[in-house]
Amino acid sequence: MKTSRDFLSEVLRHWRVTPPADPNFRGAVWQRIDACVRETWPGYLRSHAVAWALVAVSTVGAAAYAGNAAARARIHADREALVTTYLVELDPRVQALLKP
Amino acid sequence: MKFFLRTVVLLGLAAAVVGFFCYRMGSDKALHAAATKRDTMEWLRTDFHLSEAQFAAVKKLHAEYAPSCEEHCRHIQSARKALAAAGATDATALASAGQKLQELRSSCELAMTRHVRQVAAVMSPEDGRRYLEMVFPKIANFDHTVAPDLHFDQAR
C-alpha cells in the first residue's frame, strides 16, 4: 500500500522544470556588474544623500558642542585655580598656616 | 562598502576639525596663560577687563593691603602659638587664647572683605559683581582648622 509520502516522492522524482530561456539574462548580469564597477563616490553619496546628510549634521553638531564644552570646562578650571591662588595670596589666615 | 568607509572616515575628520576649531574659538588663551603662570594680577586685568588706569588702581590697592595682610598673618601665628602654649591644663588661658585667635580671624576676614570690595569698586559694575561672586563664597567657606588644599569651598 502506497502512502502519501511515497506518492509525493514519486511526483518529485518525475518533476522537471523547463523555464523559458531569458535571452537578456547574461547581458543584464554584465550590465549590473558594470554599473557597480563604474559607480563613483559622489554618485554613491548622491544616491544616499538624505541619510548621509543627517549623519553629517548630527556628527559635526556633536563635535562642535563637545569642543565648546571642553573649552568652557577649561575656562572654569583655570578660573577656579586662579581664584584660589589669588585668595591664598590675600588671606592672612591661609598665610599663617603656610608660613613656618 | 568602500564608499561607506571612505565617507565615515571623511566625516570623522570633519568632526575632529570642527571640534578642535570650536575648542580653540571657545577657549580663553589669556586666562589660560595667567593660570599657567599663576599670575593673579594678569588674571584680574584680563578676566575683568581692566583698563590701564583701573589696573594701576587695583595694583595700588593690593600694595596697600599687603602690609596689613602680613601683620594679620603674624598676629594669627602668635595667637596660634599662644593657644598651643596654653595647653589643655589651664582652661582659662586656653579659652582666652582661643577667643583671641577667633577675634583675629574675624578681623582678618573683615579686612579682606573690605579690600575685595574696594577692588570690586574699581572695576565696572558688571565685572565687580562677578568678581565678588567669585571670591566671597571662598572667603566665607574657608575652614580655619585645615591647611588650604586649593579647594576652599570643599575644605571641611
Coordinates of C-alpha atoms in Angstrom, one line a residue, chain A residues 3-88:
Chain A
T3 CA 1.4 6.1 1.5
S4 CA 1.0 9.8 0.6
R5 CA 4.8 10.2 1.3
D6 CA 5.6 7.7 -1.4
F7 CA 3.3 9.4 -3.7
L8 CA 5.0 12.7 -3.1
S9 CA 8.4 11.2 -3.7
E10 CA 7.2 9.7 -7.0
V11 CA 5.9 13.0 -8.2
L12 CA 9.0 14.9 -7.2
R13 CA 11.2 12.3 -9.0
H14 CA 9.5 12.9 -12.3
W15 CA 9.0 16.6 -11.9
R16 CA 11.1 18.6 -14.4
V17 CA 11.2 22.4 -14.6
T18 CA 11.7 23.8 -18.0
P19 CA 11.7 27.6 -17.7
P20 CA 11.7 29.7 -20.8
A21 CA 15.2 30.9 -21.6
D22 CA 15.7 34.6 -21.0
P23 CA 17.8 36.0 -23.8
N24 CA 18.7 39.1 -21.8
F25 CA 19.8 37.4 -18.7
R26 CA 23.6 37.3 -19.4
G27 CA 23.5 40.9 -20.7
A28 CA 21.6 42.1 -17.6
V29 CA 24.1 40.5 -15.3
W30 CA 27.0 42.1 -17.0
Q31 CA 25.2 45.4 -17.0
R32 CA 24.8 45.3 -13.3
I33 CA 28.4 44.3 -12.8
D34 CA 29.5 47.2 -15.0
A35 CA 27.3 49.6 -13.0
C36 CA 29.0 48.5 -9.8
V37 CA 32.4 48.9 -11.2
R38 CA 31.7 52.4 -12.7
E39 CA 30.0 53.8 -9.6
T40 CA 31.8 56.8 -8.2
W41 CA 32.0 58.2 -4.6
P42 CA 29.9 61.3 -5.5
G43 CA 27.4 59.0 -7.2
Y44 CA 27.2 56.9 -4.1
L45 CA 26.8 60.0 -1.9
R46 CA 24.1 61.3 -4.2
S47 CA 22.2 58.0 -4.0
H48 CA 22.3 58.1 -0.2
A49 CA 22.2 61.9 0.2
V50 CA 19.5 62.1 2.8
A51 CA 21.0 59.5 5.2
W52 CA 24.5 60.9 4.9
A53 CA 23.3 64.5 5.3
L54 CA 21.6 63.6 8.6
V55 CA 24.7 61.7 9.8
A56 CA 26.9 64.6 8.8
V57 CA 24.8 67.3 10.5
S58 CA 24.5 65.3 13.7
T59 CA 28.2 64.3 13.8
V60 CA 29.5 67.8 13.1
G61 CA 27.0 69.3 15.5
A62 CA 28.0 67.0 18.3
A63 CA 31.7 67.7 17.6
A64 CA 31.1 71.4 17.8
Y65 CA 29.2 71.1 21.1
A66 CA 31.9 68.8 22.5
G67 CA 34.6 71.3 21.5
N68 CA 32.8 74.2 23.0
A69 CA 32.0 72.3 26.2
A70 CA 35.7 71.3 26.6
A71 CA 36.7 74.9 26.2
R72 CA 34.2 76.0 28.8
A73 CA 35.4 73.4 31.2
R74 CA 39.0 74.5 30.8
I75 CA 38.0 78.2 31.4
H76 CA 36.1 77.1 34.5
A77 CA 39.1 75.1 35.8
D78 CA 41.6 77.9 35.0
R79 CA 39.4 80.5 36.8
E80 CA 38.9 78.2 39.9
A81 CA 42.7 77.7 40.1
L82 CA 43.3 81.5 39.8
V83 CA 40.7 82.5 42.4
T84 CA 42.2 80.0 44.8
T85 CA 45.8 81.3 44.2
Y86 CA 44.5 84.8 44.5
L87 CA 42.9 84.2 47.9
V88 CA 45.9 82.2 49.1

